[in-house]
Coordinates of C-alpha atoms in Angstrom, one line a residue:
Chain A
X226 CA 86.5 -55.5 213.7
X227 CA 88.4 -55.5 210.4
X228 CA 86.8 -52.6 209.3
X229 CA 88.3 -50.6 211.9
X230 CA 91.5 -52.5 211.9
X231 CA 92.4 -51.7 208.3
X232 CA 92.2 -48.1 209.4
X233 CA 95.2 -48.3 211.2
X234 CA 96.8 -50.0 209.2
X235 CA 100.3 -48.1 208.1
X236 CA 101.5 -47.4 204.9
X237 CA 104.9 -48.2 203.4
X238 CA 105.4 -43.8 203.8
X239 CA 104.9 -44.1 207.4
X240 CA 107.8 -45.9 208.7
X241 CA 107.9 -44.5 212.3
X242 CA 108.4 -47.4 214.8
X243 CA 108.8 -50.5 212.0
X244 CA 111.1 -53.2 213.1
X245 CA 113.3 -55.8 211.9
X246 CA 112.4 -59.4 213.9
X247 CA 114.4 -62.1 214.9
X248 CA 112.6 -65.2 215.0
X249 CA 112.6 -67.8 217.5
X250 CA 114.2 -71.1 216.4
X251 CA 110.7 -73.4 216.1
X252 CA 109.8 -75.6 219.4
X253 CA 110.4 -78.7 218.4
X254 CA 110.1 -82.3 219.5
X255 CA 107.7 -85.4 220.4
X256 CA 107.0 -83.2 224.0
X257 CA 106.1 -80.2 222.2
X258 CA 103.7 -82.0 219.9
X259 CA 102.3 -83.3 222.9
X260 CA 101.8 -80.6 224.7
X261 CA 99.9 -78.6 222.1
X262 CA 97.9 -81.3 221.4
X263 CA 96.6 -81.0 225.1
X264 CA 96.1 -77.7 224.2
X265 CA 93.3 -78.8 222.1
X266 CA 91.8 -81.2 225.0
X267 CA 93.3 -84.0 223.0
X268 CA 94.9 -86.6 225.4
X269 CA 98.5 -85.8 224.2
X270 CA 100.0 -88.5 226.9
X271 CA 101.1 -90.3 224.0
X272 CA 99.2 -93.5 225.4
X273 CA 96.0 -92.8 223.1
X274 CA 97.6 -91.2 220.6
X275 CA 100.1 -91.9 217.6
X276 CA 103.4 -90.3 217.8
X277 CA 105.5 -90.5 214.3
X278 CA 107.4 -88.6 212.2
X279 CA 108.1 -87.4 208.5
X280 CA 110.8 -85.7 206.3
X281 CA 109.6 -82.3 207.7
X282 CA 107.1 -82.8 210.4
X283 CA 105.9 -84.6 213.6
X284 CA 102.8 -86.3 213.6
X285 CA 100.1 -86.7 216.2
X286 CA 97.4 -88.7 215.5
X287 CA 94.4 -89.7 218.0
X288 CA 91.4 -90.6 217.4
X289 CA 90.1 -88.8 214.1
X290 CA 92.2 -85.9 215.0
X291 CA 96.0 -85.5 213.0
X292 CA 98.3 -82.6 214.9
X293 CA 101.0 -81.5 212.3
X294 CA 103.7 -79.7 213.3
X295 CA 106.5 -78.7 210.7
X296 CA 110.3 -78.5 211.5
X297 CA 111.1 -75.8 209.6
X298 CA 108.4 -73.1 210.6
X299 CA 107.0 -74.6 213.9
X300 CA 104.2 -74.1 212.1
X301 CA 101.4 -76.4 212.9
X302 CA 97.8 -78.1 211.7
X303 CA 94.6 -79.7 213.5
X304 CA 92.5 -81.3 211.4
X305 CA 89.4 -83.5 211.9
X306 CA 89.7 -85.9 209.4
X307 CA 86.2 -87.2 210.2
X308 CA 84.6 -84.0 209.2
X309 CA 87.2 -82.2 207.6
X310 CA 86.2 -81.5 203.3
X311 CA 83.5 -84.4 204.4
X312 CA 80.2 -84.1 202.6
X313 CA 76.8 -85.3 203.4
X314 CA 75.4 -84.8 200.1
X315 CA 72.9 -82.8 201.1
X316 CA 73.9 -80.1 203.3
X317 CA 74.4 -76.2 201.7
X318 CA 76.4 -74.7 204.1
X319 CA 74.2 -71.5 204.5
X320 CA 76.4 -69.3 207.1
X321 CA 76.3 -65.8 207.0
X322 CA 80.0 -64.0 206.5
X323 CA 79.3 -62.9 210.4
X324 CA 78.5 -65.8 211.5
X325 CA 81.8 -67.6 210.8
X326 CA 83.7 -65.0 211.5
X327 CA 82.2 -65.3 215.3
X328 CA 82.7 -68.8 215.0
X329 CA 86.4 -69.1 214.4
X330 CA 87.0 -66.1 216.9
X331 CA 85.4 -68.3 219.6
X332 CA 87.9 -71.3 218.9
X333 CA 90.7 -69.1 219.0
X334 CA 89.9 -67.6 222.0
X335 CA 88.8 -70.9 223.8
X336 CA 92.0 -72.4 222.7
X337 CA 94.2 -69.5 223.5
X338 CA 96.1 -69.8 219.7
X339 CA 96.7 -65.9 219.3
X340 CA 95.5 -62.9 220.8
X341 CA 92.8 -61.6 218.5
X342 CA 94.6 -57.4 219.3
X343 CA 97.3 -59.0 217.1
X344 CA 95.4 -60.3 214.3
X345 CA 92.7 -58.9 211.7
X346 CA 89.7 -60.7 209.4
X347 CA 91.3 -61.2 206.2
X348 CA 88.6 -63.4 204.1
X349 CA 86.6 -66.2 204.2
X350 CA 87.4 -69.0 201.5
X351 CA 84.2 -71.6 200.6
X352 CA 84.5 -75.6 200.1
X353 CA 82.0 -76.1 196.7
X354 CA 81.4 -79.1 195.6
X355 CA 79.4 -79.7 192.0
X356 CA 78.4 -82.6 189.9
X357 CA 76.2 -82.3 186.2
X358 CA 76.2 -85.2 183.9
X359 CA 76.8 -85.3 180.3
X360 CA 73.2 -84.7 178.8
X361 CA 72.2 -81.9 181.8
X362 CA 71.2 -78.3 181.0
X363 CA 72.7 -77.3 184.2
X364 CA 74.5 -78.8 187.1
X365 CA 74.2 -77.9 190.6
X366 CA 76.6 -76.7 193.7
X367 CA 76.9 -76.5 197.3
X368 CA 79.0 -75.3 199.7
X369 CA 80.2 -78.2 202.0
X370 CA 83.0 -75.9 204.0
X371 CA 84.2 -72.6 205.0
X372 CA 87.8 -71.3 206.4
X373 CA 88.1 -68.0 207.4
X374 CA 91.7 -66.8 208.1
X375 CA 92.8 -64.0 209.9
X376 CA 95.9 -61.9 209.3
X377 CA 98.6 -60.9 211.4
X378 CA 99.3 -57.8 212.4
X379 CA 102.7 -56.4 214.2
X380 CA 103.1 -52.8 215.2
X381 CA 100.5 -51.8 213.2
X382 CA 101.5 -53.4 209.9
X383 CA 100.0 -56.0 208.2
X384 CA 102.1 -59.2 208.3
X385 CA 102.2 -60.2 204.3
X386 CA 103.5 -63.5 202.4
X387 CA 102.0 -67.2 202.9
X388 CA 102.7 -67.1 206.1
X389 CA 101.8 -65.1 209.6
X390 CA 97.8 -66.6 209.4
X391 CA 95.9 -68.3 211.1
X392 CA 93.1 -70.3 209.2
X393 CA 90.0 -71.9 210.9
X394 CA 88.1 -74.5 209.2
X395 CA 84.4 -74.9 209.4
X396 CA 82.5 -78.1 208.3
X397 CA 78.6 -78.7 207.2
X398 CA 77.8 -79.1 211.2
X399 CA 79.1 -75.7 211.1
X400 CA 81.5 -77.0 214.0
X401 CA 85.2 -76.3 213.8
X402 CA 86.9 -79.4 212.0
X403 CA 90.2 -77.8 211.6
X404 CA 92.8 -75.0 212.6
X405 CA 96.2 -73.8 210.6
X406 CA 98.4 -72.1 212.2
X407 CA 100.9 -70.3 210.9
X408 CA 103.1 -67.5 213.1
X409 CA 106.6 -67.9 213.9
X410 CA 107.3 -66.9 217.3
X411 CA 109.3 -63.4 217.5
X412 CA 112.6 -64.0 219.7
X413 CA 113.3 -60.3 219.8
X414 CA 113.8 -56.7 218.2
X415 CA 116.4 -57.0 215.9
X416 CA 116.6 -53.4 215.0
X417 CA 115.0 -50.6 214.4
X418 CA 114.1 -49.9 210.7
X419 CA 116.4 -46.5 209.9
X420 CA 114.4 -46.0 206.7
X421 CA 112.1 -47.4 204.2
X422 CA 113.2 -47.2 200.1
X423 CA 110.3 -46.4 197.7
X424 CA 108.0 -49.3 196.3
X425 CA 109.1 -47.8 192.9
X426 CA 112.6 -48.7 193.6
X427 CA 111.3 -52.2 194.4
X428 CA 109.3 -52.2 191.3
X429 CA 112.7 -51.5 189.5
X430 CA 114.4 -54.6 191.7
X431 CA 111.7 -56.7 190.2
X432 CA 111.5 -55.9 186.7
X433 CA 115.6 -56.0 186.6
X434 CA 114.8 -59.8 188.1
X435 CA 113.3 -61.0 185.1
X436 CA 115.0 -58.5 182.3
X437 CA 117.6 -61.3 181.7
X438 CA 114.5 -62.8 179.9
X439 CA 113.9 -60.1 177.2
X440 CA 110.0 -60.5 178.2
X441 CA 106.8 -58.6 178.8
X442 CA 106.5 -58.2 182.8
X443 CA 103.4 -56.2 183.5
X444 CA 103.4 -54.9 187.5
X445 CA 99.7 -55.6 188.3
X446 CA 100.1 -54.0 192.2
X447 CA 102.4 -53.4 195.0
X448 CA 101.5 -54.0 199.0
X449 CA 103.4 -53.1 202.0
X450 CA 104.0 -55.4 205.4
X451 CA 106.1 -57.3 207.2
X452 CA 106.9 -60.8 204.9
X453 CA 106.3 -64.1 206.6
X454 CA 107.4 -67.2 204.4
X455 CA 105.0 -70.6 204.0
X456 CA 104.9 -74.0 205.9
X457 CA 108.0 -75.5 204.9
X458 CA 110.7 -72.5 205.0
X459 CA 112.8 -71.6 207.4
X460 CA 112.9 -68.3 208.0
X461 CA 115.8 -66.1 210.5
X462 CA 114.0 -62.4 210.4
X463 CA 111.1 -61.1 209.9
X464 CA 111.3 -57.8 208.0
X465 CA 109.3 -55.0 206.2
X466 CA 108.9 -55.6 202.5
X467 CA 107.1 -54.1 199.2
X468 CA 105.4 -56.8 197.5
X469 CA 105.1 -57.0 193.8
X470 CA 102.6 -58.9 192.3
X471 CA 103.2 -59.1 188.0
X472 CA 101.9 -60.8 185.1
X473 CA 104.8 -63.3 183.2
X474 CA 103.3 -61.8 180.1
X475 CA 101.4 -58.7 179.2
X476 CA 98.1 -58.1 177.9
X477 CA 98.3 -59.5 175.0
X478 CA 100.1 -62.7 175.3
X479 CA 98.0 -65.7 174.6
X480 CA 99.2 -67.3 178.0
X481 CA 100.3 -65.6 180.8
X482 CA 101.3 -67.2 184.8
X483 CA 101.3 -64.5 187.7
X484 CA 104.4 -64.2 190.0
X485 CA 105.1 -62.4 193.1
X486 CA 108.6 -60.6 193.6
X487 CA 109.6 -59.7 197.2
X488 CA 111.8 -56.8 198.1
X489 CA 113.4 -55.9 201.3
X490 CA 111.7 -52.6 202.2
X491 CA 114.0 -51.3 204.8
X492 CA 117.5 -49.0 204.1
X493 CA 118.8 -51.2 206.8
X494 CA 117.6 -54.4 206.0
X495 CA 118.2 -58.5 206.8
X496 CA 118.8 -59.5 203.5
X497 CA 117.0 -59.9 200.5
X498 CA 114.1 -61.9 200.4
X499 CA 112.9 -63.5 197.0
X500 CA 115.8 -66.1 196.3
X501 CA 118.5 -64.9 193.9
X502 CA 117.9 -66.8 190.4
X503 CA 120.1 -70.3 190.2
X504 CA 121.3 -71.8 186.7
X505 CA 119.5 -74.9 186.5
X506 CA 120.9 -78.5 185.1
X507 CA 119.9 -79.1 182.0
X508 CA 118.4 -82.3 181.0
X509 CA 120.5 -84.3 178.0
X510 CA 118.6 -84.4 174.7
X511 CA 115.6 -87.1 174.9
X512 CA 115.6 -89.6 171.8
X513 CA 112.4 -90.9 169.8
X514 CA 112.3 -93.8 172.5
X515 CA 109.7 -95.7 173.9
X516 CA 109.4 -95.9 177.9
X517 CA 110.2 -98.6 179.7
X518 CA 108.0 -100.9 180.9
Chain B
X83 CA 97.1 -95.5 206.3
X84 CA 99.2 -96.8 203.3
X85 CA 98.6 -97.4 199.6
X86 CA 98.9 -100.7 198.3
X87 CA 99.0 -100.3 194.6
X88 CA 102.5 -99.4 192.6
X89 CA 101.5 -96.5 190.6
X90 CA 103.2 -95.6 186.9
X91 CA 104.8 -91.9 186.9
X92 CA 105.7 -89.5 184.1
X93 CA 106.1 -85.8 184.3
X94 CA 106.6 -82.6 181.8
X95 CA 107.5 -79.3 182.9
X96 CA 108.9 -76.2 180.7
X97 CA 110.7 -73.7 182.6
X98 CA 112.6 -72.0 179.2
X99 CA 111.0 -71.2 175.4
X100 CA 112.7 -71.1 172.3
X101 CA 112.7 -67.2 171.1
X102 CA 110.5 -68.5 167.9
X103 CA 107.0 -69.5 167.0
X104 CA 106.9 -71.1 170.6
X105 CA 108.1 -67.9 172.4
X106 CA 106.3 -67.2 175.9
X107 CA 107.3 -65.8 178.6
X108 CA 110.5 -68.0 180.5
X109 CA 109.2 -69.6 184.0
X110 CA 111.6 -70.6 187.0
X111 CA 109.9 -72.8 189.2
X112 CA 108.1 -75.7 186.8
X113 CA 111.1 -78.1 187.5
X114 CA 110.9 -77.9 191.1
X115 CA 107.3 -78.6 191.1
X116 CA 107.5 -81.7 188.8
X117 CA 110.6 -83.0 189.7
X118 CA 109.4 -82.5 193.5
X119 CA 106.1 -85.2 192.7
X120 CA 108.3 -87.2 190.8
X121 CA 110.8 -88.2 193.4
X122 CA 108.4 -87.9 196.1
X123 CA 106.0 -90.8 194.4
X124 CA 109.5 -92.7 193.2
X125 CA 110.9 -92.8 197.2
X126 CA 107.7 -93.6 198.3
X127 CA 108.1 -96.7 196.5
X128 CA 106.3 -96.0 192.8
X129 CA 107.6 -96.4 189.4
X130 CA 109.0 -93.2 187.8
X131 CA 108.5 -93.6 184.1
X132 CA 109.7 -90.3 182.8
X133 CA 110.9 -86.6 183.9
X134 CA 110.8 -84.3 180.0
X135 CA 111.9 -81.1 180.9
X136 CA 112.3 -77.8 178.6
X137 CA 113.2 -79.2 175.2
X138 CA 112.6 -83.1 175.8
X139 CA 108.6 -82.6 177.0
X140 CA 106.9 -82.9 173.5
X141 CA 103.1 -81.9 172.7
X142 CA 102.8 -85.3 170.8
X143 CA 103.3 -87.0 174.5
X144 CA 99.8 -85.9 175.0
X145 CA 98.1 -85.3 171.6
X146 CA 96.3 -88.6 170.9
X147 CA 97.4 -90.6 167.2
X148 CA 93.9 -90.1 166.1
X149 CA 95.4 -86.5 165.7
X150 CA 99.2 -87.2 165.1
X151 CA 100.4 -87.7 168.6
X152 CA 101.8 -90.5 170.6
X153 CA 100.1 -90.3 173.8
X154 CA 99.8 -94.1 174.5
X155 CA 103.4 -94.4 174.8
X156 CA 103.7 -91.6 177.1
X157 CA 101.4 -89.6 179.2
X158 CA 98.9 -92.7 178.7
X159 CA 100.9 -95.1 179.3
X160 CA 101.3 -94.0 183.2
X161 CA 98.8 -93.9 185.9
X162 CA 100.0 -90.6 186.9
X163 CA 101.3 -87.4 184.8
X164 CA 102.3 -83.7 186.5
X165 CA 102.5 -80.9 184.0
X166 CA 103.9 -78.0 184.7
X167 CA 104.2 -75.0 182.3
X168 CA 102.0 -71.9 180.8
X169 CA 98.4 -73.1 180.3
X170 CA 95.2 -71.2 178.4
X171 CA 92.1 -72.3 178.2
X172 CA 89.9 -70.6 175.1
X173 CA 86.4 -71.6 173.5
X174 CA 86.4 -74.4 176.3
X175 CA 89.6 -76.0 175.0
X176 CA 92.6 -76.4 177.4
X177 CA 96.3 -76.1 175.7
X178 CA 99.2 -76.9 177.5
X179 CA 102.5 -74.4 175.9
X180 CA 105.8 -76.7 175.3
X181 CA 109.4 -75.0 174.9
X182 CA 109.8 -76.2 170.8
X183 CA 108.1 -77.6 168.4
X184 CA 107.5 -81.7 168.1
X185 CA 104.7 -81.5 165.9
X186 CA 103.4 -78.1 167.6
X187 CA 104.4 -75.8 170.2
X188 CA 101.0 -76.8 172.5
X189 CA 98.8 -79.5 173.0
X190 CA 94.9 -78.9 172.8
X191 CA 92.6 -81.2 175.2
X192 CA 89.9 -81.6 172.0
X193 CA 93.3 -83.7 170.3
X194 CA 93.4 -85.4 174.3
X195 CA 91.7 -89.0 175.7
X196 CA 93.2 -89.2 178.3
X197 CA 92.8 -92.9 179.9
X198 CA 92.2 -94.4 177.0
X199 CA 95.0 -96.6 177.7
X200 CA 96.3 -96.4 181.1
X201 CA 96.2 -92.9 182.4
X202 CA 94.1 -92.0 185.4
X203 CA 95.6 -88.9 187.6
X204 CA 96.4 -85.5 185.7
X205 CA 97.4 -82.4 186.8
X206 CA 98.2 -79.1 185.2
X207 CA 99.4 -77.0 187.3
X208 CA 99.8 -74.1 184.9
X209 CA 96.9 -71.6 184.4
X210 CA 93.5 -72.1 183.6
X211 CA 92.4 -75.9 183.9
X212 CA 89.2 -73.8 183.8
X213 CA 88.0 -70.2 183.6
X214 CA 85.6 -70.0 185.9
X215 CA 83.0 -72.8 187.8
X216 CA 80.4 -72.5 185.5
X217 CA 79.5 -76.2 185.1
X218 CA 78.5 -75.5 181.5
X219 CA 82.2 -74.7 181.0
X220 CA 83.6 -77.2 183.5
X221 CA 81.6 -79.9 181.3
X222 CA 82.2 -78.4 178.0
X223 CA 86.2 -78.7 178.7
X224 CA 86.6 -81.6 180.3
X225 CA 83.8 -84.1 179.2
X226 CA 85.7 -85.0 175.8
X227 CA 88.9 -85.7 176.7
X228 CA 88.3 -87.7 180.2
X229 CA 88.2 -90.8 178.3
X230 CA 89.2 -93.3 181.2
X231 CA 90.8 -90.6 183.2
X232 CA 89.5 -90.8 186.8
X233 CA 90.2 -87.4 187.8
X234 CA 91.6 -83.4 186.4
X235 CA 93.3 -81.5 188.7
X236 CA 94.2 -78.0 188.0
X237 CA 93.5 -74.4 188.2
X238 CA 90.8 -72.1 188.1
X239 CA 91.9 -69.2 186.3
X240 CA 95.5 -68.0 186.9
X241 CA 98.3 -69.6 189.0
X242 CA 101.5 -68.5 190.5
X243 CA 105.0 -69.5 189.1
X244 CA 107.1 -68.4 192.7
X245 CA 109.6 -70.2 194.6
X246 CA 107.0 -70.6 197.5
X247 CA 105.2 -72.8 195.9
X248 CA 108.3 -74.9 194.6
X249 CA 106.9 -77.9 197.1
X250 CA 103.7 -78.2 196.0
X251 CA 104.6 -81.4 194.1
X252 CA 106.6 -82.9 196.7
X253 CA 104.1 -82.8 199.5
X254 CA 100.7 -83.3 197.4
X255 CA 102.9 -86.6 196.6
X256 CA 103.3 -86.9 200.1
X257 CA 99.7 -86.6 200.9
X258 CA 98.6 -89.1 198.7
X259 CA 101.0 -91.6 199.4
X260 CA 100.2 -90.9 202.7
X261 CA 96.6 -92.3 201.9
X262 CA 94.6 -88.4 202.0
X263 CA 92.4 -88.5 199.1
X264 CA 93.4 -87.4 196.1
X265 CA 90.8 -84.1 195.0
X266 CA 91.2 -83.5 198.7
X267 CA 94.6 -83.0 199.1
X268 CA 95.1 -81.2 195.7
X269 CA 92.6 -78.8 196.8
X270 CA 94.0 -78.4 199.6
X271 CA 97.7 -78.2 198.3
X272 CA 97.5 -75.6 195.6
X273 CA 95.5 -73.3 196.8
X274 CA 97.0 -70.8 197.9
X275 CA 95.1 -67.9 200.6
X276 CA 98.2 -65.6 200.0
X277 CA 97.3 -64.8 196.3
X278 CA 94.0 -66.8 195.7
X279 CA 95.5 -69.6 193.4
X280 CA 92.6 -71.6 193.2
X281 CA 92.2 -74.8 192.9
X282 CA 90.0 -77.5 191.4
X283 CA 89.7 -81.6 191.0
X284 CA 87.2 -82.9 188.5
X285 CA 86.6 -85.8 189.0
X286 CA 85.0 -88.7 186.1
X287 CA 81.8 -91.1 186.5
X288 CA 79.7 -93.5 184.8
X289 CA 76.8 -92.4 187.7
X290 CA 76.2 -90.0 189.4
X291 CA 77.4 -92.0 192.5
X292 CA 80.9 -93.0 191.2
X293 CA 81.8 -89.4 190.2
X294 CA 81.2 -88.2 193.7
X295 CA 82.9 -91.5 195.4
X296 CA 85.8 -90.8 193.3
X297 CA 85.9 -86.9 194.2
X298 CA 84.6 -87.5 197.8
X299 CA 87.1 -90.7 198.5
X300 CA 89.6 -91.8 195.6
X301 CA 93.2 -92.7 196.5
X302 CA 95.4 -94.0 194.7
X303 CA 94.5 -97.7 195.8
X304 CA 91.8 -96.9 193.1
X305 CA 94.4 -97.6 190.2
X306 CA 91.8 -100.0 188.6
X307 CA 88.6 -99.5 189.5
X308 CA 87.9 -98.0 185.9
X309 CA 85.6 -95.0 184.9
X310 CA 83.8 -97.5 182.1
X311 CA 82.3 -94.4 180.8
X312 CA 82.3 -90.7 181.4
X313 CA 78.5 -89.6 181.6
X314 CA 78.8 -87.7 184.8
X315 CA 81.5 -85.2 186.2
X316 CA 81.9 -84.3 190.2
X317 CA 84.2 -81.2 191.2
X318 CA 85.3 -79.7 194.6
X319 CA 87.4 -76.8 194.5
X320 CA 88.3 -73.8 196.9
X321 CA 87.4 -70.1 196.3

């Protein structure tokens, strides 16, 4: 499947039928939580289940099972906690790339959480866990988990950024303990893209971000896609981007950090996407003090 | 479920370098990180000790007085420190880059014993915790310096400084006040399956059996239940 996915897959030069996305303003609310947690054959009557909520999220907990849905992304989690990152201390979780690949496409289908036309493989990430004590020549490692997430794809474009995936946990049992899902809902077309600039003018929108620091940025790559933020952002369109991955540093620097700069890829575009940079407060000038107990 | 204990908090973060000696490259998003654990844990009802940013977050605060520093009235005299800032990790040693000089412009974990006094959570959230997951390496960093300290949390390799990760110190604070175990849900937290950050928790033992507990089930109602001696580390990380 992702093989012959990635084929398809369109290129920043072809811009032919690329779209800018409004997004749907997130479901929220006790009902909503409770309806997708029938979705997942979880009671979701609220009279076996725990309804509460946080800062950013509701809460529905029943059972060993925790439903997280976020306010700002509509975003939402099922965990296991029984199973989930749970170790037997024995187990080597020994399952082919195939395997649980064909494992997490047979949750998402029996649970209906995306159509699998709109999504594609994108890797598989292990759960080790390792011990060695102080005197050892060698210590030793297993694999207690597996989550394979799967990209989202709209009109043929990859859909890029922390969000638009869906993740699907797999424990020792090599039963599902777990599903993340994040994919805003699309409310409608927005607009057509009229035209796309060149990832070398974005590369030039990135570098000119961090020139006010007089430092070595080093451009390690570029990708093209749609841009999908993380958990906790709210997010009003969804829109074509060039991705710039650099080095804070360069080759040479004794420490280095990565950062990712995203620019709005479309001549028509929603606005720019990496926040602009804000002065910060600074803090007043600490004293040769003790702290307080 | 809840947490019973009142936990100690200090954090360090370095978002801007003096253009001397010191000089790396600025950061942006250090603070937010930090300051987001710090006043997390403080509204979830624990004690917040200390917030050094930029200038005011010192190598001594970490470099034990056996070497010059004054770690026992700072990073060691909390339960829990977050740093945030440029990390490296070379021949097995982990230094931690500070804005200016107080003594030096990084710490180095061989100068470190961490717990010795009262320390038993740190995370460094900048690069390179470890290089790789060799366990020769993992045990040839983090053996000397885990001197009481329950648990290392950190990086392997490279992470991202980005202002979609600016929350990771609010809701990993969240999830352990929450009651989530504490490897578990920095695993969990800071990785990151856009741009594999990836992350690790190491976690200390006098047996074989209490470095797994700790890394299979610690929260932080395990304030005192003390690692009386390092002989065996447990890790769990996502890659």
């Amino acid at each position: 499947m992702a093989k012959k996915t990635i084929k398809k897959i369109k290129t920043a030069a072809a811009s032919a039928n690329i779209n800018i996305y409004r997004l749907a303003v997130p479901d929220l609310g006790e009902r909503n939580v409770l309806q997708l947690a029938k979705k997942f054959s979880l009671d979701g009557t609220g009279k076996t289940g725990v309804m509460f909520q946080k800062k950013n999220e509701f809460v529905y907990s029943q059972g060993g099972y925790v439903l997280t849905l976020c306010r700002h992304s509509g975003a939402y989690r099922l965990l296991n906690k029984l199973s989930w990152q749970a170790d037997d201390r024995k187990t080597n979780l020994d399952l082919k790339e195939g395997d649980a690949i064909r494992i997490a496409e047979k949750y998402i289908r029996k649970y209906g959480i995306v159509s699998l036309k709109e999504c594609r493989f994108l890797k598989i990430v292990r759960l080790l866990v390792g011990e060695r004590a102080i005197e050892a020549k060698e210590g030793t490692e297993r694999v207690i988990g597996m989550e394979v997430a799967f990209q989202r794809i709209i009109d043929n474009v990859p859909v890029d950024g922390p969000g638009g995936k869906v993740i699907i946990s797999i424990g020792q049992d090599t039963q599902v303990n777990g599903c993340t899902v994040l994919w805003r809902k699309i409310q409608k077309k927005e607009r057509v893209v009229s035209g796309l600039r060149s990832n070398q003018s974005a590369i030039e929108e990135a570098l000119k971000y961090w020139e006010a620091d007089k430092q070595a940025v080093t451009v390690r790559s570029t990708r093209f896609g749609y841009f999908e933020e993380g958990w906790n952002r709210p997010q009003k369109f969804l829109q074509p981007a060039h991705i710039v991955f650099v080095l804070l540093g360069s080759a040479n620097s004794r420490f280095v950090r990565k950062s990712v700069y995203v620019a709005a890829a479309a001549l028509n575009n929603a606005g720019r996407i990496t926040p602009l940079r804000t002065k910060k407060k600074r803090q007043s000038g600490r004293k040769e003090t003790k702290p307080a107990e | 479920m809840s947490i019973h204990v009142n936990v100690r908090v200090g954090v360090e973060w370095v978002n801007k370098f003096h253009d001397d000696s010191c000089k790396q490259n600025n950061l942006e998003y250090c603070d937010d990180q930090a300051v987001g654990f710090y006043n997390t844990m403080g509204s979830r009802g624990h004690t917040k000790v200390f917030n050094w940013g930029d200038d005011n977050a010192w190598e001594t605060d970490f470099t034990h007085p056996n070497f010059g520093g004054d770690s026992l009235n700072w990073t060691d005299d909390v339960h829990f420190v977050f740093f945030v800032s440029h990390g490296g990790n070379n021949s097995n040693i982990l230094s931690l880059s500070f804005a200016k000089k107080h003594n030096s412009c990084s710490s180095r974990s061989d100068k470190w014993r961490l717990g010795s006094k009262k320390l038993k959570w740190l995370v460094s959230a900048g690069c390179e915790t470890v290089l790789n997951t060799d366990s020769a390496h993992i045990a040839a960093v983090w053996f000397g310096p885990m001197k009481g300290l329950h648990m290392m949390l950190g990086y392997i390799g490279s992470s991202h400084d980005s202002w979609w990760t600016d929350d990771l110190g609010e809701d990993f604070a969240n999830d352990i006040c929450d009651g989530d175990t504490i490897a578990g849900s920095w695993v969990d937290c800071a990785y990151s399956f856009w741009v594999d950050d990836d992350s690790i928790a190491i976690a200390a033992g006098e047996t074989r059996d209490d470095a797994i507990n700790r890394r299979d089930h610690e929260t932080l109602d395990w304030r005192d239940l003390d690692v009386r001696a390092t002989n065996w580390l447990a890790w769990k990380y996502k890659r």
